[in-house]
PDB file of N, CA and C in Angstrom:
ATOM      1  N   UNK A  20      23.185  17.166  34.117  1.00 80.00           N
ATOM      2  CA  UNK A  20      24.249  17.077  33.162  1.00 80.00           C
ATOM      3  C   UNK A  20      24.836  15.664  33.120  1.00 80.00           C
ATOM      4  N   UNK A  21      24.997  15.080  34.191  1.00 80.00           N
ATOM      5  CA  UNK A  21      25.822  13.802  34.899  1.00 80.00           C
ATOM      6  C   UNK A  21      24.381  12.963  33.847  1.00 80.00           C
ATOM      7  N   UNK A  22      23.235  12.930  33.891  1.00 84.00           N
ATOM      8  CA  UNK A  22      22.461  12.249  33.283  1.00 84.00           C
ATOM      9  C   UNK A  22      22.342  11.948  31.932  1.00 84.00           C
ATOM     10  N   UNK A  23      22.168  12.883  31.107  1.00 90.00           N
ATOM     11  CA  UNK A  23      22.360  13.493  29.808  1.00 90.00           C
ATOM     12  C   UNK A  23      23.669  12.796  29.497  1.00 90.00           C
ATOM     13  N   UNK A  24      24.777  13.073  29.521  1.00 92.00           N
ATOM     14  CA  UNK A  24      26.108  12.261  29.204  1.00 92.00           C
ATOM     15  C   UNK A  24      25.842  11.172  29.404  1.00 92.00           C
ATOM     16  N   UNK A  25      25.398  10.091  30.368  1.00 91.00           N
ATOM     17  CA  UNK A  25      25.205   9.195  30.359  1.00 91.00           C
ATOM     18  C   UNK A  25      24.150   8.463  29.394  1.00 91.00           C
ATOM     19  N   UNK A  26      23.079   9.220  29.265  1.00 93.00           N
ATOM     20  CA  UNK A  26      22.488   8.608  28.343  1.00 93.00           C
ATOM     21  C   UNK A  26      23.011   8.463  26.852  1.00 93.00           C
ATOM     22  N   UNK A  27      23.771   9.441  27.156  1.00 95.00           N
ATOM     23  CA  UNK A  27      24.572   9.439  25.539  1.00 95.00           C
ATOM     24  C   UNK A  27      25.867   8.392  24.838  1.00 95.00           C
ATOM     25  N   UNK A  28      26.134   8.205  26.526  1.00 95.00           N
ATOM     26  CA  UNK A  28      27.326   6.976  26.529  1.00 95.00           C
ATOM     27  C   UNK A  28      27.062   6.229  26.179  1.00 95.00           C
ATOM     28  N   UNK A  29      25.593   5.961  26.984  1.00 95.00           N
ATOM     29  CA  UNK A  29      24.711   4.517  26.668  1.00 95.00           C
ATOM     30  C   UNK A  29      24.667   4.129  25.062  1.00 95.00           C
ATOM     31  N   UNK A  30      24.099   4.998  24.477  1.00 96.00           N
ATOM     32  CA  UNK A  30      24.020   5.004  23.285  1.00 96.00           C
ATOM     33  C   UNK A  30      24.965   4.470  22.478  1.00 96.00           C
ATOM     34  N   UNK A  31      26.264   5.396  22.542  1.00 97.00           N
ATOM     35  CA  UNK A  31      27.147   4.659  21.793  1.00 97.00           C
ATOM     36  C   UNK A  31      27.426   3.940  22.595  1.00 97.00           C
ATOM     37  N   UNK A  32      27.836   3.002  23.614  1.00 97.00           N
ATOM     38  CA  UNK A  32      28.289   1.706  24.270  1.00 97.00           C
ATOM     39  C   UNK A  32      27.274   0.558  23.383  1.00 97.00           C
ATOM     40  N   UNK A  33      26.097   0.792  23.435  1.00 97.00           N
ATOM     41  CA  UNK A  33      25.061  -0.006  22.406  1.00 97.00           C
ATOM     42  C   UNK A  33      25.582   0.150  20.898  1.00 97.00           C
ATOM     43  N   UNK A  34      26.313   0.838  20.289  1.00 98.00           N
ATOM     44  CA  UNK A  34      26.251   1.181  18.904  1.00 98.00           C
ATOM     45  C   UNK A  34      27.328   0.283  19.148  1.00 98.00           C
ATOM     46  N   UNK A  35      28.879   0.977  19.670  1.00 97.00           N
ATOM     47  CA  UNK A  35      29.917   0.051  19.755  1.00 97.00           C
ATOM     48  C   UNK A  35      29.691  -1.171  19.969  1.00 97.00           C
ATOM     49  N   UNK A  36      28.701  -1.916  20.698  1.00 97.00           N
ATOM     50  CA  UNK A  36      28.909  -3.577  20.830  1.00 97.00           C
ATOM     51  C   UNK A  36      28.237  -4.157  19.719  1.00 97.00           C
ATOM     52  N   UNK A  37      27.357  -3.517  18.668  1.00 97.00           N
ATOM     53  CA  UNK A  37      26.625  -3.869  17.459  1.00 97.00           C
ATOM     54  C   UNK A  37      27.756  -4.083  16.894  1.00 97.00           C
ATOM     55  N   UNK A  38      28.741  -2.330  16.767  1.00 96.00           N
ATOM     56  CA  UNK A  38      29.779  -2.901  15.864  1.00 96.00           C
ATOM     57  C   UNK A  38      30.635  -4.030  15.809  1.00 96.00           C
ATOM     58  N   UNK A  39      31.062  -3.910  17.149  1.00 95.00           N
ATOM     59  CA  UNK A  39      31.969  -4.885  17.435  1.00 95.00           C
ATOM     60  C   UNK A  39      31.411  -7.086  16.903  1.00 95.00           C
ATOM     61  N   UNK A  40      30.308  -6.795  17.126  1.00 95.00           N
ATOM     62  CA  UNK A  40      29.670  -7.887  16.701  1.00 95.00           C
ATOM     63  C   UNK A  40      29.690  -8.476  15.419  1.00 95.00           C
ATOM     64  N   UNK A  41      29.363  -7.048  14.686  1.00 93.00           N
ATOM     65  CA  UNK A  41      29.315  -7.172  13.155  1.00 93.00           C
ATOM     66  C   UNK A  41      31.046  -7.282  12.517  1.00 93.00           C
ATOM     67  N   UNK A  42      31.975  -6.827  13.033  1.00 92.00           N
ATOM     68  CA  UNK A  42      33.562  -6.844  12.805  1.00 92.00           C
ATOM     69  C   UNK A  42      34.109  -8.182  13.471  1.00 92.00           C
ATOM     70  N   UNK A  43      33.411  -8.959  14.481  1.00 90.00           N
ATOM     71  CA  UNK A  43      34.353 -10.214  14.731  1.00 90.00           C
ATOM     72  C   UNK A  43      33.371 -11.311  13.851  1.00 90.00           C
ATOM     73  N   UNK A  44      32.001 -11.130  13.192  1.00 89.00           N
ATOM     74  CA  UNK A  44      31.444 -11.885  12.466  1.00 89.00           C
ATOM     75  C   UNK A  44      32.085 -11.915  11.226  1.00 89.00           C
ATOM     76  N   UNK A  45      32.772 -10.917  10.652  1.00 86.00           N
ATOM     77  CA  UNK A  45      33.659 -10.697   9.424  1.00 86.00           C
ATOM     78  C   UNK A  45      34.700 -11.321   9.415  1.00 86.00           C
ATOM     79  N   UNK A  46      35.329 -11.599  10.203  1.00 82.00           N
ATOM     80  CA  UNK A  46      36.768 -11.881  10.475  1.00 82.00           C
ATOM     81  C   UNK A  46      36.725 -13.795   9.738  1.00 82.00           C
ATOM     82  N   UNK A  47      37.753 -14.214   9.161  1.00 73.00           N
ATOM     83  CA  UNK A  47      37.172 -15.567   8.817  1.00 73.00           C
ATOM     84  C   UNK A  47      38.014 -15.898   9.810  1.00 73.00           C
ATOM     85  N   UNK A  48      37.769 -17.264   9.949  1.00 68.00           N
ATOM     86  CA  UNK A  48      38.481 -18.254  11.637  1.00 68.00           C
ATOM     87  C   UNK A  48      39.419 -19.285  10.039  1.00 68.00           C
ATOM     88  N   UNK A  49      39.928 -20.228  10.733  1.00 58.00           N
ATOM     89  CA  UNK A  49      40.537 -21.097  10.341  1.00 58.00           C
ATOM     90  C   UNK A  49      39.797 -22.067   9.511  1.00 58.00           C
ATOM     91  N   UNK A  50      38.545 -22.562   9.664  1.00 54.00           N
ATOM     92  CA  UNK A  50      37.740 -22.900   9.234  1.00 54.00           C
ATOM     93  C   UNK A  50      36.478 -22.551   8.145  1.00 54.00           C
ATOM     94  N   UNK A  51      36.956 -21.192   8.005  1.00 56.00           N
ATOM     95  CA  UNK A  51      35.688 -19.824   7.130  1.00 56.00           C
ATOM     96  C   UNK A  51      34.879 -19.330   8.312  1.00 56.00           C
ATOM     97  N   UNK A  52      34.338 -20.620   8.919  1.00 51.00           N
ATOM     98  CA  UNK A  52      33.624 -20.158   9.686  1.00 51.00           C
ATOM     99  C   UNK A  52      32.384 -19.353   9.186  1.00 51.00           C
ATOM    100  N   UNK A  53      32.068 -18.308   9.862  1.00 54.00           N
ATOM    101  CA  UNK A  53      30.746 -17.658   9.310  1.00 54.00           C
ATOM    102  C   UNK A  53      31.355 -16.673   7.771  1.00 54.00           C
ATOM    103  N   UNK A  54      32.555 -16.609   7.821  1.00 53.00           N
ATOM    104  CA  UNK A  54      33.005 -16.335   6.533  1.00 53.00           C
ATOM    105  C   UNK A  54      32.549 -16.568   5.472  1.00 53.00           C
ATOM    106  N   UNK A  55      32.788 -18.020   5.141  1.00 57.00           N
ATOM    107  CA  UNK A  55      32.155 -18.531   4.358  1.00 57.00           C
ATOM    108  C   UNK A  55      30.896 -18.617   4.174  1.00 57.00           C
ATOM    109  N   UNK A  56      29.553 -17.790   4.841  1.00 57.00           N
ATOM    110  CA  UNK A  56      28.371 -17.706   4.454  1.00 57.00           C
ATOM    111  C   UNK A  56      28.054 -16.162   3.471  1.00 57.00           C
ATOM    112  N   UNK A  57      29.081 -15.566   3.841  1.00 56.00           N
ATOM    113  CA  UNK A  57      29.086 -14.447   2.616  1.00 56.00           C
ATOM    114  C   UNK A  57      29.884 -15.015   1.528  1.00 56.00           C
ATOM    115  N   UNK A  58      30.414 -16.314   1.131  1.00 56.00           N
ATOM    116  CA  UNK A  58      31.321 -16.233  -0.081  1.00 56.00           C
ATOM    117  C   UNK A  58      32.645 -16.016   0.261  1.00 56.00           C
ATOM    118  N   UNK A  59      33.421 -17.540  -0.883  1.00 53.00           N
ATOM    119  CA  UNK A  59      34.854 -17.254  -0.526  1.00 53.00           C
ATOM    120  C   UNK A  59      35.531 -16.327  -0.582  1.00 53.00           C
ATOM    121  N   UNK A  60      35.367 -15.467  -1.278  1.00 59.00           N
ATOM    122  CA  UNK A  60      35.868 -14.401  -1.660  1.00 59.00           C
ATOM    123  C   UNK A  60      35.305 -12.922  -1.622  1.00 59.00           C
ATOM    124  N   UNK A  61      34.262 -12.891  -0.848  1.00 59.00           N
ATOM    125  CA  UNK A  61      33.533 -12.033  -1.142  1.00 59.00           C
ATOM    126  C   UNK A  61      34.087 -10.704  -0.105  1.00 59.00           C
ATOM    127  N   UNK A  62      34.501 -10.603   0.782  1.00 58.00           N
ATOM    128  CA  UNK A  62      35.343  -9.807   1.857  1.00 58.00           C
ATOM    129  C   UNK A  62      36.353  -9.147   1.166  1.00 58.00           C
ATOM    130  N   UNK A  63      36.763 -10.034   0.732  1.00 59.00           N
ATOM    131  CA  UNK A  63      38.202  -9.414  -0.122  1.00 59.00           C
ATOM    132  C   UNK A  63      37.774  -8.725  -1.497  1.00 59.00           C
ATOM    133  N   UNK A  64      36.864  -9.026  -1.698  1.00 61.00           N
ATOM    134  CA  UNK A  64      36.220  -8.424  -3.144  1.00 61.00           C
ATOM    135  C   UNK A  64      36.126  -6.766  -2.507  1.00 61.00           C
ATOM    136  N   UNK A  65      34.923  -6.848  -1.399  1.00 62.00           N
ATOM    137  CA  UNK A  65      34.389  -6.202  -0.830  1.00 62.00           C
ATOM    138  C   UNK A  65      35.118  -5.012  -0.657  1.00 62.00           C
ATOM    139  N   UNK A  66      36.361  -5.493   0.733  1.00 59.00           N
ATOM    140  CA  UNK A  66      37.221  -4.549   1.577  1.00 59.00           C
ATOM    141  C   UNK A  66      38.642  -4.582   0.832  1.00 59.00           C
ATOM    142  N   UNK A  67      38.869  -5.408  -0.021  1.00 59.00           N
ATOM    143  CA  UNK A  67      40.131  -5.460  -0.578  1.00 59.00           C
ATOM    144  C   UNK A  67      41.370  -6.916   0.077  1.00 59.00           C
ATOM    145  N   UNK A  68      42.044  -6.884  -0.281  1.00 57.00           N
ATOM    146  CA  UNK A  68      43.197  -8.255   0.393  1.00 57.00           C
ATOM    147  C   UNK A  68      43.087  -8.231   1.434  1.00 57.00           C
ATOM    148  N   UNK A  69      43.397  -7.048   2.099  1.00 59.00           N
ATOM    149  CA  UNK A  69      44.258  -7.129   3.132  1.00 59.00           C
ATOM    150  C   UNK A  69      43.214  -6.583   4.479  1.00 59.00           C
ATOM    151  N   UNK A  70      42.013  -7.332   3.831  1.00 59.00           N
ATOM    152  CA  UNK A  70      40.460  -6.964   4.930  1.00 59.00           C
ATOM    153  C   UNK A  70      41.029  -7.905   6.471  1.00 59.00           C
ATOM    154  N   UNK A  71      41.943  -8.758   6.219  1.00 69.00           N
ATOM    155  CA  UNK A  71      41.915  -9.564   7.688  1.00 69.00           C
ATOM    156  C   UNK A  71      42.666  -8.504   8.731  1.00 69.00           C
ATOM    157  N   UNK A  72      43.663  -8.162   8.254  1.00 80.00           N
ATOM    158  CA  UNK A  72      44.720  -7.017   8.998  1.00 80.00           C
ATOM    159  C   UNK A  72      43.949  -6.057   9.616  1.00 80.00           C
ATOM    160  N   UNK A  73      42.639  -5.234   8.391  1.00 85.00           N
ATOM    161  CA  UNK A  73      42.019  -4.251   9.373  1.00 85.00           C
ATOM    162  C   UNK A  73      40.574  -4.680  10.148  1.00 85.00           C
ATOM    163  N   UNK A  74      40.308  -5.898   9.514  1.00 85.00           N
ATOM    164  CA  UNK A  74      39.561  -6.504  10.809  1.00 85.00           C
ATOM    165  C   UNK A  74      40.203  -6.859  11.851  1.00 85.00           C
ATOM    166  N   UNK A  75      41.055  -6.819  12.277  1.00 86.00           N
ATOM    167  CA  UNK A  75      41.631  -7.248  13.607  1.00 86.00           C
ATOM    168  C   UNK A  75      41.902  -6.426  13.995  1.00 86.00           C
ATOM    169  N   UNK A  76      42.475  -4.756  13.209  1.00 90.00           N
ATOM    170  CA  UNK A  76      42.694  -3.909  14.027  1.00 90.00           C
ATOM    171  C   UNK A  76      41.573  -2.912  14.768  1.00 90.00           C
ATOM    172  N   UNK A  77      40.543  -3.454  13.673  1.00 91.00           N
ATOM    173  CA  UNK A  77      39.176  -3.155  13.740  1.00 91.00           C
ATOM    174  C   UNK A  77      38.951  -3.528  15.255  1.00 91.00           C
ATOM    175  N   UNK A  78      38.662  -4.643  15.628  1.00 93.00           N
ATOM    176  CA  UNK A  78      38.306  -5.329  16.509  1.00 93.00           C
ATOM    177  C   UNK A  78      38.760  -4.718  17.437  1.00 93.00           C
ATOM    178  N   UNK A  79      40.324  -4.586  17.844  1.00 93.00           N
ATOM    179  CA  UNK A  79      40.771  -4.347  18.911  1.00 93.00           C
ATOM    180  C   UNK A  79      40.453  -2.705  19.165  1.00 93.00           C
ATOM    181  N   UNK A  80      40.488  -1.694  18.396  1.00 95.00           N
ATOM    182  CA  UNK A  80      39.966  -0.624  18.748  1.00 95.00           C
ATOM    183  C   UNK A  80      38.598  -0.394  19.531  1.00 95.00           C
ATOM    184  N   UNK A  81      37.702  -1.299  18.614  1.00 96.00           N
ATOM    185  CA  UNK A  81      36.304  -1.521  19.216  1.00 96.00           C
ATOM    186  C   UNK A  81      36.226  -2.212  20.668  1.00 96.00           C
ATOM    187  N   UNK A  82      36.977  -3.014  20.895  1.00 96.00           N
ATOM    188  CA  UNK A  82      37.193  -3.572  21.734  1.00 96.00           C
ATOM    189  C   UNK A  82      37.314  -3.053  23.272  1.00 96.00           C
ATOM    190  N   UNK A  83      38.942  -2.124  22.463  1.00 96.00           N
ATOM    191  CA  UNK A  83      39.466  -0.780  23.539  1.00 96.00           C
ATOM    192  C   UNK A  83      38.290  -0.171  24.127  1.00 96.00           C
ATOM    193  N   UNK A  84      37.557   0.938  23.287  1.00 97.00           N
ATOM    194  CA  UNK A  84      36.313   1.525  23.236  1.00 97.00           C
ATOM    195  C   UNK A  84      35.508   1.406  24.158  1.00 97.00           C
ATOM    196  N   UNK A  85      35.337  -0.052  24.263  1.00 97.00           N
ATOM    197  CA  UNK A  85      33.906  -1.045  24.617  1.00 97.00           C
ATOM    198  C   UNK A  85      34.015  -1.155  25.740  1.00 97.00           C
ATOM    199  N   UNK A  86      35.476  -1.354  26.809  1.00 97.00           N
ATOM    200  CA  UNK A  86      35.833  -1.396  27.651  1.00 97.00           C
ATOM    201  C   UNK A  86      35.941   0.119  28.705  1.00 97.00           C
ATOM    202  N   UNK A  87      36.902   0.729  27.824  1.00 97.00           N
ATOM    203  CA  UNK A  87      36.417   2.037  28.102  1.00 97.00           C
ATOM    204  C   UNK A  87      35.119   2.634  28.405  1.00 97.00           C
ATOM    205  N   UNK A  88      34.427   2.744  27.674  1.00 97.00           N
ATOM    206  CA  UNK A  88      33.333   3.186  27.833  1.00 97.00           C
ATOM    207  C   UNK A  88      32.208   2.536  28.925  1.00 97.00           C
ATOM    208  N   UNK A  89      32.279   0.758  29.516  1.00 96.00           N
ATOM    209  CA  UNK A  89      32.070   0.589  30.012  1.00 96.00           C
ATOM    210  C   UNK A  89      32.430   1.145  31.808  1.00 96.00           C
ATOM    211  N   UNK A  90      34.072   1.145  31.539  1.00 96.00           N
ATOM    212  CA  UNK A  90      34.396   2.112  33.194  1.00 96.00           C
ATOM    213  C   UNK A  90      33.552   3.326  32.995  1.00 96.00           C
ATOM    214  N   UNK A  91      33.470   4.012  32.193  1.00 95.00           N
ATOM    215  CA  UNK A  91      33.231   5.114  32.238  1.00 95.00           C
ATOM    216  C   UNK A  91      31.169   5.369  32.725  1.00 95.00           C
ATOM    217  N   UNK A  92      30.734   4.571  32.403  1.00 94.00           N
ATOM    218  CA  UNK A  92      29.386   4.618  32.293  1.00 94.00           C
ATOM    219  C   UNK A  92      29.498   3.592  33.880  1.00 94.00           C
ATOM    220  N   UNK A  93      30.259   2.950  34.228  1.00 93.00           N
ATOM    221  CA  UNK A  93      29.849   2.039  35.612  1.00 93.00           C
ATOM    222  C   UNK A  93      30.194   3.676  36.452  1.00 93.00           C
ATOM    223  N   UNK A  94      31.018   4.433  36.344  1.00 92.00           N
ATOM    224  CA  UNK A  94      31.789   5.342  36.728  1.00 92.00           C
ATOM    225  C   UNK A  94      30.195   6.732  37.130  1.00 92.00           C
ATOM    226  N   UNK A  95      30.143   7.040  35.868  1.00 91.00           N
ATOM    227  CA  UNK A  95      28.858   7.612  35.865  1.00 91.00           C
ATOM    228  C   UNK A  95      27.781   7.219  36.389  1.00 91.00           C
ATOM    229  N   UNK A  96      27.142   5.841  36.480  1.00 89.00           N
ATOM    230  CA  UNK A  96      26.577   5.047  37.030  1.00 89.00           C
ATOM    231  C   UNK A  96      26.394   5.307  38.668  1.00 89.00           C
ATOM    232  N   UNK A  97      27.456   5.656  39.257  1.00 87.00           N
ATOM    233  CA  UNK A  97      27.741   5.649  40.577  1.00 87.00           C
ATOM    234  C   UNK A  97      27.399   6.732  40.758  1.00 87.00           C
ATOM    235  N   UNK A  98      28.064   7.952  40.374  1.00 85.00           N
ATOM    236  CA  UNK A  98      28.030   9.076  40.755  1.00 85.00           C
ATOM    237  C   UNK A  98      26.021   9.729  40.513  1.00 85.00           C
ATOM    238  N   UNK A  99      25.348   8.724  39.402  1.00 83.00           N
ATOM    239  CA  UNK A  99      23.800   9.451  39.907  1.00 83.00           C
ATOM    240  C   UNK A  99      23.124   8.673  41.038  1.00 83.00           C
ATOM    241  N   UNK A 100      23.765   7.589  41.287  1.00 80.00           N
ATOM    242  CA  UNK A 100      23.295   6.818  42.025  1.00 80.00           C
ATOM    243  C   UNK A 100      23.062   7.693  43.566  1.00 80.00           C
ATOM    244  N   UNK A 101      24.180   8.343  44.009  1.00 78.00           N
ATOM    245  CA  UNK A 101      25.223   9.126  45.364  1.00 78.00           C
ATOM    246  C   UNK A 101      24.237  10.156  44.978  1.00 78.00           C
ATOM    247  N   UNK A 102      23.837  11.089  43.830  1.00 68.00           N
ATOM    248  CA  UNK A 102      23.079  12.426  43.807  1.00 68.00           C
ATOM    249  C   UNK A 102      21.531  12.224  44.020  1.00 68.00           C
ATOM    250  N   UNK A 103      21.200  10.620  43.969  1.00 65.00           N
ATOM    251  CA  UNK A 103      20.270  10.642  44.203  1.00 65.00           C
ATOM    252  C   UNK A 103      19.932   9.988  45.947  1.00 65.00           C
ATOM    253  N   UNK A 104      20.958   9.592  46.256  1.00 61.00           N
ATOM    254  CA  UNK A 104      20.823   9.286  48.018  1.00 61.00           C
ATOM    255  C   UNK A 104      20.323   7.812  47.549  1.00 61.00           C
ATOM    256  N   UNK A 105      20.719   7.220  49.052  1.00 58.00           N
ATOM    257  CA  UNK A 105      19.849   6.095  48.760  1.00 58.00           C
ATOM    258  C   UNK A 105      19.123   5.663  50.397  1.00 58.00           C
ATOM    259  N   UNK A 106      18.217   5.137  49.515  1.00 58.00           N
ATOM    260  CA  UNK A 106      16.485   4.727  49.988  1.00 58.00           C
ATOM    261  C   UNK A 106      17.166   4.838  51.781  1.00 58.00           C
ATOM    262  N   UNK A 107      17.853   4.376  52.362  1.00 57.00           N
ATOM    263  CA  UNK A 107      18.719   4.137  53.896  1.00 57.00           C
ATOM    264  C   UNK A 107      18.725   6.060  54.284  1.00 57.00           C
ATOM    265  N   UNK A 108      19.261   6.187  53.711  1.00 62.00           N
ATOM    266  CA  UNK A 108      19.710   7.950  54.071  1.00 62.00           C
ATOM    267  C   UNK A 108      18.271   8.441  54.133  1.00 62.00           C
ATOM    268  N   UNK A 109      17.860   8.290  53.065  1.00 60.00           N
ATOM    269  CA  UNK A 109      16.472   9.335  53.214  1.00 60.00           C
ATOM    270  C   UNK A 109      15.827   9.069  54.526  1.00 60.00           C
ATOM    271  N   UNK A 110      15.283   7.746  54.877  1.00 64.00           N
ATOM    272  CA  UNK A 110      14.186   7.199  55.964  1.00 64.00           C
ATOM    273  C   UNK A 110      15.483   7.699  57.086  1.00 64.00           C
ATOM    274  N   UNK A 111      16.482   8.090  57.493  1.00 67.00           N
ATOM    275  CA  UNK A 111      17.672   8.229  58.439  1.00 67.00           C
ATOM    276  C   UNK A 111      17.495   9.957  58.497  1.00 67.00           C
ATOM    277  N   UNK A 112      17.185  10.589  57.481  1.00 67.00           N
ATOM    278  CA  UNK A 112      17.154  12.132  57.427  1.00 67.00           C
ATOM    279  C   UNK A 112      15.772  12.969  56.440  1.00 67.00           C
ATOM    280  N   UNK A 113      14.565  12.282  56.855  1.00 63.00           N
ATOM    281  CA  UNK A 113      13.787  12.506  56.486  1.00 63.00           C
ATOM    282  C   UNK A 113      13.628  14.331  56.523  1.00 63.00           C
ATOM    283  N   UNK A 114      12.910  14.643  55.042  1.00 62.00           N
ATOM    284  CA  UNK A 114      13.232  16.212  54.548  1.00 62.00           C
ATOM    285  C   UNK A 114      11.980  16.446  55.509  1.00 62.00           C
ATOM    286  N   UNK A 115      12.780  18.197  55.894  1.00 58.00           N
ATOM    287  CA  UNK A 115      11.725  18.818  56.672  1.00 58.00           C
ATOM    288  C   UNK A 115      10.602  19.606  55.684  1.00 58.00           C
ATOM    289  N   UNK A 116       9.102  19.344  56.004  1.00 55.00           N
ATOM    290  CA  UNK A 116       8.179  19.091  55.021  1.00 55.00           C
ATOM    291  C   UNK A 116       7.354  20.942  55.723  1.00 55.00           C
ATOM    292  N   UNK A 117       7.336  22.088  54.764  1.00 55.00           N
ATOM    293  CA  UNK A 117       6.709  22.918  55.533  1.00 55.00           C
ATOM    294  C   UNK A 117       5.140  23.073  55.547  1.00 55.00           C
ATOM    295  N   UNK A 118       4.895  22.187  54.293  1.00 56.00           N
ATOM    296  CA  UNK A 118       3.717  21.694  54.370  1.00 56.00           C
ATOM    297  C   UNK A 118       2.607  21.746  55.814  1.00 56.00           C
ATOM    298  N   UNK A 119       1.708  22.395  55.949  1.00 55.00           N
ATOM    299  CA  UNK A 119       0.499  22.165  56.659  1.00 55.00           C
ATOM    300  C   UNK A 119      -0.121  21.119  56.607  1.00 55.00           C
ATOM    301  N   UNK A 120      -0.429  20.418  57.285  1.00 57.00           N
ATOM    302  CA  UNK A 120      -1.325  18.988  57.320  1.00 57.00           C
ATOM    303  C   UNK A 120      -2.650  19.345  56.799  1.00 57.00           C
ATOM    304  N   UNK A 121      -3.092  18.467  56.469  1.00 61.00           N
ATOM    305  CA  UNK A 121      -4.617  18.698  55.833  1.00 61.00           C
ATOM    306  C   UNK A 121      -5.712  18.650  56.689  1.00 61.00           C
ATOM    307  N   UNK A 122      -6.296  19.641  56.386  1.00 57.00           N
ATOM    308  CA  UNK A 122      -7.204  20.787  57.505  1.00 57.00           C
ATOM    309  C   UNK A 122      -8.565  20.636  56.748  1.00 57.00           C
ATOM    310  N   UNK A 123      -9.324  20.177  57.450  1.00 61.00           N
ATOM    311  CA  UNK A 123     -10.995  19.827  56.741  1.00 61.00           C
ATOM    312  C   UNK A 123     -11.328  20.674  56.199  1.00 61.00           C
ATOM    313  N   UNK A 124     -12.014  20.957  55.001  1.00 60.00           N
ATOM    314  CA  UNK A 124     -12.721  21.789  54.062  1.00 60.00           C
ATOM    315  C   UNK A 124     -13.877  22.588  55.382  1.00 60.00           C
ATOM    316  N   UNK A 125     -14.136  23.488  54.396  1.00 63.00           N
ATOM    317  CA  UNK A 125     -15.145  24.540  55.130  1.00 63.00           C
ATOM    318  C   UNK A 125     -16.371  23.958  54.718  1.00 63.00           C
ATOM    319  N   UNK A 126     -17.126  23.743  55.116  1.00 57.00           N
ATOM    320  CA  UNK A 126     -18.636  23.193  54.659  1.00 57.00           C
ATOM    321  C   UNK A 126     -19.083  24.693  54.226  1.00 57.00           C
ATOM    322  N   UNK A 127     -20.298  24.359  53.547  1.00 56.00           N
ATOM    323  CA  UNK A 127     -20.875  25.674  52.970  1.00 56.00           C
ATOM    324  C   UNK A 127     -21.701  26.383  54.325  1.00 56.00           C
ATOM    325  N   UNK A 128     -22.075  25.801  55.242  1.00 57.00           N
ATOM    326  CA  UNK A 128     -22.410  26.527  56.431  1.00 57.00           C
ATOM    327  C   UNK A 128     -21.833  27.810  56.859  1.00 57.00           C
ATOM    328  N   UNK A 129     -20.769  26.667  57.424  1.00 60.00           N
ATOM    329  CA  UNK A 129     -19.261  28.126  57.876  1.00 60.00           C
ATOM    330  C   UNK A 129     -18.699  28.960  56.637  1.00 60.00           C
ATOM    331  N   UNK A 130     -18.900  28.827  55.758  1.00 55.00           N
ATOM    332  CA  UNK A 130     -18.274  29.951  54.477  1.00 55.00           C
ATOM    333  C   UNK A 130     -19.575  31.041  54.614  1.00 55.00           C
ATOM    334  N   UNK A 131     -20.360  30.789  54.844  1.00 55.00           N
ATOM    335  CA  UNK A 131     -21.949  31.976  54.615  1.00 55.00           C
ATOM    336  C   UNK A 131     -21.593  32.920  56.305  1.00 55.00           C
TER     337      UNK A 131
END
């Protein structure tokens, strides 16, 4: 279960940092910056006036998120790490094996 969730975190933690990428590339700087490679105006065409306000609030949610989700997956991280023992413990408490050792085949002699 502990696995499964995690892989799923993963997922969106990867989706969220795309987003987040694509929302601080939007944002214009003081300069246009990469702004200006979509057009002066083209954001505001796009998202409307007041696109800087929810790019920033944009950002910081994603941001929140990104962080979050990172404790959470270092968090998870740990806990399969502990279910799976590590490499020290095992060679320290090696599993009792009920296994029979391997016992030579019967030649066709002794089977007749």
């Amino acid at each position: 279960m502990v696995r499964n969730l995690f892989e799923i975190l993963a997922v969106a933690y990867a989706l969220v940092a795309l987003l987040l990428v694509f929302v601080i590339l939007m944002q214009r700087s003081k300069q246009e910056g990469l702004g200006a490679a979509f057009g002066s105006g083209v954001t505001d065409a796009l998202f409307g006036a007041q696109t800087s306000s929810i790019l920033v609030k944009g950002t910081a949610w994603l941001a929140t998120l990104f962080f979050l989700l990172a404790v959470i997956l270092s968090f998870l991280s740990g806990r399969l790490a502990s279910d799976h023992g590590t490499i020290q413990e095992k060679l320290r408490h090696p599993s009792t094996s009920t296994a029979s050792p391997l016992l030579p085949a019967k030649t066709q002699k002794q089977a007749k």
